[in-house]
Amino acid sequence: MSELPKQHQPLVSHIYTADPSAHVFEDRIYIYPSHDLDHDGEINDNGDQYRMEDYHVLSMADFNSPVVDHGQVLHVKDVPWASSQMWAPDAAFKNGKYYLFFPARDHEGIFRIGVATSASPAGPFEPEANYIEGSFSIDPAVFVDEDDQAYMVFGGLWGGQLEKWQTGKFVEDAEGPAPDAPALGPRIAKLSDDMLSLTTEAHEILIVDQDGNPIPAGDEDRRYFEGPWIHKYNGKYYLSFSTGSTHKLVYAIGDNPMGPYTYQGTILPPVIGWTTHHSIVEFQEKWYLFYHDCSLSEGVDYKRNVKYAELTYNPDGTIRMIDPYPES
Ligand code: FUB
């Protein structure tokens, strides 16, 4: 199935797609999205409506070329450790191989992060038998720095279970911090050279305001919720993420991938639908935001569609806010 992409339009309409992680591999733009499915179960804050079972890979030669759906590249039934809910994935290239990182619930219902490999960016991907030891929660994003060190940043509140890991162990009934306490940050760890394990413990990233104070948990316009992404621009590290309940994509800048990061502002205001999730990629010397909304399903929250828009920087390195619904 092929369709012509256009800025701010759904990239494909033959399937519902969300959580796009975009990369340039072999001179093409590859997009690794979640695959939203119909369901008649409960819709709740736990995300039970997001019952995804598999992944497709999309690609395009450039922004004027058709989008290719490379078909199903991994299904939950082929992942020994996973039981359900294949949420937002990411991909990386190293050692001549492609790696798909993905969260899913294990057989105890706890979200973990797994990895699968392929010789091609288009898959299919062969999963490892077990999840990555030391991984938990959702939304892995893998950043490979210029020195070739790879980092996995991850974590999401509520349905993503991040608040249940505050002690380093899974505590079923744990709740998030008080509104005036520092917000929970995403976790980050270094990946081994073979990309299959973590070589450090998951470290909590600190996000501070312009005065150096931690963003408090009650500051829902700025506090971390889910969907982290790290990219590098002019030697600085940019951590961008969703604020969840206030439905924004925002960003912070730091000097080290492990943090701390200083909050800067909004990249994308709320879109149609509850969730907002993104990636940022450079292609042919321009930068692009890949994101999703629910325009194709006319606002049905759990059925989303992937889109893109050009992203530009101000001379001081800050990002210009993108209007998701421009007039023309
Ligand atoms: O797609 C399922 C979940 O919704 C993702 O993991 C979150 O980032 C949110 O987009």
Tab-separated table of C-alpha atoms and ligand atoms in Angstrom:
chain	number	residue	atom	x	y	z
A	1	MET	CA	0.000	0.000	0.000
A	2	SER	CA	1.442	3.401	-0.975
A	3	GLU	CA	0.167	6.934	-0.409
A	4	LEU	CA	1.610	10.366	-1.065
A	5	PRO	CA	2.719	12.087	2.133
A	6	LYS	CA	1.861	15.696	2.790
A	7	GLN	CA	2.777	17.858	5.757
A	8	HIS	CA	0.155	17.710	8.551
A	9	GLN	CA	-1.844	15.001	6.730
A	10	PRO	CA	-2.064	11.389	7.926
A	11	LEU	CA	0.923	9.615	6.395
A	12	VAL	CA	-1.154	6.497	5.727
A	13	SER	CA	-4.864	5.795	6.030
A	14	HIS	CA	-5.108	2.038	5.371
A	15	ILE	CA	-4.133	1.263	8.988
A	16	TYR	CA	-4.160	3.312	12.207
A	17	THR	CA	-0.661	4.253	13.356
A	18	ALA	CA	0.707	6.099	16.409
A	19	ASP	CA	3.894	6.925	18.317
A	20	PRO	CA	6.119	7.434	15.259
A	21	SER	CA	9.874	7.009	15.714
A	22	ALA	CA	11.514	8.276	12.536
A	23	HIS	CA	15.084	7.596	11.410
A	24	VAL	CA	17.100	7.980	8.248
A	25	PHE	CA	18.529	4.610	7.295
A	26	GLU	CA	20.106	3.807	3.926
A	27	ASP	CA	19.120	7.313	2.688
A	28	ARG	CA	15.388	6.668	3.253
A	29	ILE	CA	13.090	7.881	5.987
A	30	TYR	CA	11.917	4.916	8.065
A	31	ILE	CA	9.054	5.286	10.505
A	32	TYR	CA	8.510	2.805	13.342
A	33	PRO	CA	4.994	3.390	14.678
A	34	SER	CA	2.599	1.552	16.971
A	35	HIS	CA	-0.322	-0.097	15.190
A	36	ASP	CA	-3.696	0.844	16.692
A	37	LEU	CA	-6.488	-1.730	16.397
A	38	ASP	CA	-10.260	-1.721	16.779
A	39	HIS	CA	-11.511	-3.025	20.103
A	40	ASP	CA	-14.694	-3.002	22.164
A	41	GLY	CA	-13.153	-3.021	25.644
A	42	GLU	CA	-12.888	-0.348	28.297
A	43	ILE	CA	-11.349	3.074	27.616
A	44	ASN	CA	-9.561	4.336	30.735
A	45	ASP	CA	-6.512	6.157	32.167
A	46	ASN	CA	-4.694	2.851	32.314
A	47	GLY	CA	-4.610	2.781	28.507
A	48	ASP	CA	-6.540	-0.504	28.222
A	49	GLN	CA	-7.814	0.761	24.854
A	50	TYR	CA	-4.296	0.549	23.404
A	51	ARG	CA	-4.299	-3.172	22.747
A	52	MET	CA	-1.739	-3.255	20.012
A	53	GLU	CA	-0.439	-6.656	18.940
A	54	ASP	CA	2.105	-6.026	16.220
A	55	TYR	CA	4.349	-3.557	14.437
A	56	HIS	CA	4.478	-2.400	10.835
A	57	VAL	CA	7.355	-0.389	9.353
A	58	LEU	CA	6.710	2.531	6.988
A	59	SER	CA	9.280	4.192	4.736
A	60	MET	CA	9.621	6.794	2.020
A	61	ALA	CA	12.473	7.895	-0.241
A	62	ASP	CA	11.730	11.556	0.562
A	63	PHE	CA	8.770	13.769	1.381
A	64	ASN	CA	7.530	13.779	-2.238
A	65	SER	CA	7.548	10.017	-2.625
A	66	PRO	CA	4.945	7.395	-1.772
A	67	VAL	CA	4.892	5.833	1.684
A	68	VAL	CA	5.636	2.113	1.633
A	69	ASP	CA	4.118	-0.137	4.299
A	70	HIS	CA	6.601	-2.991	4.727
A	71	GLY	CA	3.920	-5.057	6.441
A	72	GLN	CA	3.924	-6.792	9.800
A	73	VAL	CA	7.508	-7.022	11.099
A	74	LEU	CA	6.878	-8.420	14.591
A	75	HIS	CA	3.826	-9.887	16.389
A	76	VAL	CA	3.367	-10.319	20.134
A	77	LYS	CA	2.751	-14.056	19.672
A	78	ASP	CA	6.364	-14.383	18.478
A	79	VAL	CA	7.821	-12.737	21.595
A	80	PRO	CA	8.261	-15.394	24.305
A	81	TRP	CA	8.345	-12.991	27.276
A	82	ALA	CA	5.465	-10.693	26.148
A	83	SER	CA	1.721	-11.075	26.634
A	84	SER	CA	0.036	-7.921	25.267
A	85	GLN	CA	0.063	-4.199	24.496
A	86	MET	CA	2.954	-3.578	22.128
A	87	TRP	CA	3.212	0.160	22.674
A	88	ALA	CA	5.533	2.844	21.283
A	89	PRO	CA	8.697	1.350	19.702
A	90	ASP	CA	11.972	2.788	18.430
A	91	ALA	CA	14.726	1.523	16.153
A	92	ALA	CA	18.490	1.946	15.942
A	93	PHE	CA	21.378	0.913	13.693
A	94	LYS	CA	24.732	-0.329	14.946
A	95	ASN	CA	27.241	-3.059	14.089
A	96	GLY	CA	25.673	-3.455	10.625
A	97	LYS	CA	22.329	-4.509	12.198
A	98	TYR	CA	18.959	-2.901	12.867
A	99	TYR	CA	17.417	-3.080	16.318
A	100	LEU	CA	13.751	-2.642	17.199
A	101	PHE	CA	13.159	-1.690	20.838
A	102	PHE	CA	9.607	-2.159	22.074
A	103	PRO	CA	7.593	-2.220	25.295
A	104	ALA	CA	4.972	-4.832	26.120
A	105	ARG	CA	3.390	-6.358	29.199
A	106	ASP	CA	5.126	-9.491	30.407
A	107	HIS	CA	3.162	-12.521	31.624
A	108	GLU	CA	2.642	-10.832	35.031
A	109	GLY	CA	1.166	-7.714	33.383
A	110	ILE	CA	4.292	-5.624	34.063
A	111	PHE	CA	5.601	-3.447	31.231
A	112	ARG	CA	9.129	-4.343	30.136
A	113	ILE	CA	11.227	-3.411	27.128
A	114	GLY	CA	12.441	-5.932	24.592
A	115	VAL	CA	14.690	-5.848	21.568
A	116	ALA	CA	14.518	-7.584	18.192
A	117	THR	CA	17.058	-7.567	15.362
A	118	SER	CA	17.081	-7.561	11.594
A	119	ALA	CA	19.542	-7.236	8.725
A	120	SER	CA	17.154	-4.736	7.107
A	121	PRO	CA	15.583	-1.517	8.423
A	122	ALA	CA	12.313	-2.821	6.951
A	123	GLY	CA	12.393	-5.971	9.064
A	124	PRO	CA	11.116	-8.560	9.790
A	125	PHE	CA	12.618	-8.483	13.275
A	126	GLU	CA	13.688	-11.490	15.316
A	127	PRO	CA	13.008	-10.958	19.045
A	128	GLU	CA	15.358	-11.893	21.861
A	129	ALA	CA	13.868	-14.560	24.149
A	130	ASN	CA	13.801	-12.301	27.227
A	131	TYR	CA	13.178	-8.634	27.847
A	132	ILE	CA	16.194	-6.378	28.506
A	133	GLU	CA	17.237	-7.002	32.090
A	134	GLY	CA	16.798	-3.881	34.208
A	135	SER	CA	14.188	-2.421	31.821
A	136	PHE	CA	10.707	-1.437	32.910
A	137	SER	CA	7.827	0.860	31.937
A	138	ILE	CA	7.270	2.019	28.329
A	139	ASP	CA	8.290	4.252	25.426
A	140	PRO	CA	11.933	3.333	24.722
A	141	ALA	CA	13.846	5.763	22.527
A	142	VAL	CA	17.426	4.970	21.583
A	143	PHE	CA	19.913	7.732	20.962
A	144	VAL	CA	23.318	6.871	19.453
A	145	ASP	CA	25.815	9.647	20.153
A	146	GLU	CA	28.648	10.740	17.862
A	147	ASP	CA	31.107	8.584	19.862
A	148	ASP	CA	28.879	5.568	19.035
A	149	GLN	CA	27.670	5.150	22.643
A	150	ALA	CA	23.964	4.231	22.600
A	151	TYR	CA	21.542	5.298	25.322
A	152	MET	CA	18.000	4.073	25.946
A	153	VAL	CA	15.655	6.651	27.481
A	154	PHE	CA	12.255	5.392	28.588
A	155	GLY	CA	9.326	5.618	30.986
A	156	GLY	CA	5.723	6.748	31.148
A	157	LEU	CA	3.289	7.535	33.971
A	158	TRP	CA	-0.140	5.988	34.687
A	159	GLY	CA	-0.718	3.114	32.222
A	160	GLY	CA	3.040	3.112	31.621
A	161	GLN	CA	3.635	2.246	35.319
A	162	LEU	CA	6.660	4.557	35.863
A	163	GLU	CA	5.454	5.723	39.288
A	164	LYS	CA	5.403	2.084	40.451
A	165	TRP	CA	9.213	1.881	40.124
A	166	GLN	CA	10.231	4.713	42.485
A	167	THR	CA	11.921	2.303	44.900
A	168	GLY	CA	13.728	0.426	42.117
A	169	LYS	CA	11.209	-2.431	42.467
A	170	PHE	CA	7.674	-2.757	41.088
A	171	VAL	CA	5.167	-1.654	43.737
A	172	GLU	CA	1.667	-2.313	42.437
A	173	ASP	CA	-0.160	0.407	44.387
A	174	ALA	CA	2.557	3.094	44.371
A	175	GLU	CA	1.419	6.603	43.434
A	176	GLY	CA	3.285	9.564	41.961
A	177	PRO	CA	4.974	12.293	44.062
A	178	ALA	CA	3.000	15.035	45.828
A	179	PRO	CA	2.254	18.081	43.622
A	180	ASP	CA	5.002	20.208	45.211
A	181	ALA	CA	7.646	17.449	45.107
A	182	PRO	CA	9.953	17.072	42.084
A	183	ALA	CA	8.230	15.346	39.177
A	184	LEU	CA	9.390	11.914	38.139
A	185	GLY	CA	11.831	12.036	35.245
A	186	PRO	CA	12.319	9.581	32.414
A	187	ARG	CA	14.956	6.912	32.969
A	188	ILE	CA	18.112	6.585	30.875
A	189	ALA	CA	20.739	3.854	30.677
A	190	LYS	CA	23.733	3.099	28.460
A	191	LEU	CA	23.357	0.180	26.077
A	192	SER	CA	26.028	-2.467	25.576
A	193	ASP	CA	27.986	-2.468	22.346
A	194	ASP	CA	25.809	-5.318	21.011
A	195	MET	CA	22.696	-3.254	21.904
A	196	LEU	CA	21.067	-6.185	23.712
A	197	SER	CA	21.603	-5.190	27.343
A	198	LEU	CA	22.063	-2.214	29.658
A	199	THR	CA	25.540	-1.530	31.001
A	200	THR	CA	24.368	0.931	33.649
A	201	GLU	CA	21.394	1.047	35.978
A	202	ALA	CA	18.475	3.152	34.843
A	203	HIS	CA	19.267	6.702	35.964
A	204	GLU	CA	16.466	9.225	36.537
A	205	ILE	CA	16.854	12.316	34.350
A	206	LEU	CA	16.455	15.604	36.210
A	207	ILE	CA	14.501	18.337	34.405
A	208	VAL	CA	14.865	21.808	35.922
A	209	ASP	CA	13.387	25.232	35.217
A	210	GLN	CA	15.444	28.248	34.084
A	211	ASP	CA	16.367	28.934	37.760
A	212	GLY	CA	17.711	25.419	38.228
A	213	ASN	CA	14.776	24.197	40.329
A	214	PRO	CA	13.275	20.762	39.592
A	215	ILE	CA	9.924	20.946	37.764
A	216	PRO	CA	7.346	19.935	40.390
A	217	ALA	CA	4.946	17.023	39.862
A	218	GLY	CA	1.949	19.387	40.070
A	219	ASP	CA	3.208	21.504	37.149
A	220	GLU	CA	1.309	19.523	34.536
A	221	ASP	CA	2.128	22.008	31.766
A	222	ARG	CA	5.829	21.196	32.043
A	223	ARG	CA	6.365	17.992	33.996
A	224	TYR	CA	7.475	14.781	32.307
A	225	PHE	CA	4.699	12.302	31.470
A	226	GLU	CA	5.802	9.922	28.670
A	227	GLY	CA	7.231	9.609	25.150
A	228	PRO	CA	10.855	10.806	25.623
A	229	TRP	CA	13.090	11.534	22.633
A	230	ILE	CA	16.705	12.727	22.580
A	231	HIS	CA	18.341	14.421	19.612
A	232	LYS	CA	21.497	16.503	19.266
A	233	TYR	CA	21.625	19.904	17.595
A	234	ASN	CA	24.694	22.148	17.472
A	235	GLY	CA	26.422	20.128	20.190
A	236	LYS	CA	23.523	20.332	22.681
A	237	TYR	CA	21.236	17.491	23.747
A	238	TYR	CA	17.495	18.040	23.405
A	239	LEU	CA	15.103	15.966	25.508
A	240	SER	CA	11.527	16.271	24.256
A	241	PHE	CA	8.472	14.585	25.736
A	242	SER	CA	4.721	14.583	26.262
A	243	THR	CA	3.141	16.323	29.238
A	244	GLY	CA	0.261	13.829	29.165
A	245	SER	CA	-2.709	15.384	30.965
A	246	THR	CA	-2.064	18.806	29.363
A	247	HIS	CA	-1.443	17.207	25.955
A	248	LYS	CA	1.674	19.143	24.902
A	249	LEU	CA	4.975	18.172	23.363
A	250	VAL	CA	7.661	20.158	25.171
A	251	TYR	CA	11.449	20.151	25.361
A	252	ALA	CA	14.459	20.785	27.549
A	253	ILE	CA	18.156	21.252	26.666
A	254	GLY	CA	21.248	19.783	28.350
A	255	ASP	CA	24.986	19.289	27.959
A	256	ASN	CA	24.954	15.549	28.657
A	257	PRO	CA	22.504	12.882	27.427
A	258	MET	CA	22.064	11.700	31.048
A	259	GLY	CA	20.967	15.213	32.080
A	260	PRO	CA	20.240	17.455	33.793
A	261	TYR	CA	18.089	19.243	31.208
A	262	THR	CA	16.675	22.761	31.444
A	263	TYR	CA	13.062	23.228	30.394
A	264	GLN	CA	12.601	25.483	27.339
A	265	GLY	CA	9.048	25.468	25.985
A	266	THR	CA	6.413	23.900	23.775
A	267	ILE	CA	7.091	22.248	20.417
A	268	LEU	CA	3.516	21.219	19.640
A	269	PRO	CA	0.309	22.373	21.345
A	270	PRO	CA	-2.469	19.822	21.967
A	271	VAL	CA	-3.741	17.866	18.974
A	272	ILE	CA	-7.015	16.018	18.400
A	273	GLY	CA	-7.025	13.082	20.817
A	274	TRP	CA	-5.652	12.534	24.330
A	275	THR	CA	-2.148	11.220	23.680
A	276	THR	CA	0.664	13.082	21.980
A	277	HIS	CA	3.898	11.321	21.033
A	278	HIS	CA	6.697	12.223	18.651
A	279	SER	CA	10.198	11.931	17.253
A	280	ILE	CA	12.584	14.464	15.695
A	281	VAL	CA	14.854	13.612	12.773
A	282	GLU	CA	17.182	15.395	10.357
A	283	PHE	CA	16.821	14.605	6.656
A	284	GLN	CA	18.708	16.355	3.874
A	285	GLU	CA	19.705	19.257	6.166
A	286	LYS	CA	16.193	19.982	7.375
A	287	TRP	CA	14.592	18.870	10.624
A	288	TYR	CA	11.204	17.199	10.981
A	289	LEU	CA	8.772	16.420	13.768
A	290	PHE	CA	6.838	13.183	13.431
A	291	TYR	CA	3.755	13.061	15.645
A	292	HIS	CA	0.235	11.682	15.753
A	293	ASP	CA	-3.316	12.817	16.257
A	294	CYS	CA	-6.778	11.294	15.914
A	295	SER	CA	-7.960	13.218	12.831
A	296	LEU	CA	-8.435	10.102	10.691
A	297	SER	CA	-10.699	8.400	13.229
A	298	GLU	CA	-12.385	11.769	13.889
A	299	GLY	CA	-11.285	12.020	17.487
A	300	VAL	CA	-11.651	8.412	18.564
A	301	ASP	CA	-8.851	8.555	21.106
A	302	TYR	CA	-7.417	5.116	20.763
A	303	LYS	CA	-7.155	5.143	16.964
A	304	ARG	CA	-4.421	7.486	15.891
A	305	ASN	CA	-2.591	8.396	12.691
A	306	VAL	CA	1.006	9.415	12.102
A	307	LYS	CA	1.849	12.823	10.597
A	308	TYR	CA	4.916	15.008	10.110
A	309	ALA	CA	5.797	18.717	9.989
A	310	GLU	CA	9.001	20.614	9.368
A	311	LEU	CA	10.698	21.771	12.580
A	312	THR	CA	12.848	24.910	12.683
A	313	TYR	CA	15.219	26.425	15.236
A	314	ASN	CA	15.735	30.018	16.245
A	315	PRO	CA	19.322	31.360	16.040
A	316	ASP	CA	19.706	30.771	19.821
A	317	GLY	CA	18.906	27.056	19.398
A	318	THR	CA	15.367	27.190	20.752
A	319	ILE	CA	12.672	25.416	18.724
A	320	ARG	CA	9.868	27.348	17.023
A	321	MET	CA	6.443	26.091	18.084
A	322	ILE	CA	4.597	24.197	15.341
A	323	ASP	CA	0.939	24.831	14.531
A	324	PRO	CA	-0.544	21.347	13.975
A	325	TYR	CA	-3.527	22.749	12.090
A	326	PRO	CA	-2.293	25.654	9.903
A	327	GLU	CA	-4.822	27.409	7.677
A	328	SER	CA	-3.112	26.488	4.426
B	1	FUB	O1	0.425	4.078	22.118
B	1	FUB	C1	0.332	3.670	23.466
B	1	FUB	C2	0.858	4.725	24.371
B	1	FUB	O2	0.131	5.933	24.163
B	1	FUB	C3	2.290	5.118	24.121
B	1	FUB	O3	3.209	4.205	24.619
B	1	FUB	C4	2.296	6.453	24.758
B	1	FUB	O4	3.419	7.213	24.488
B	1	FUB	C5	1.023	7.052	24.225
B	1	FUB	O5	1.177	7.570	22.937
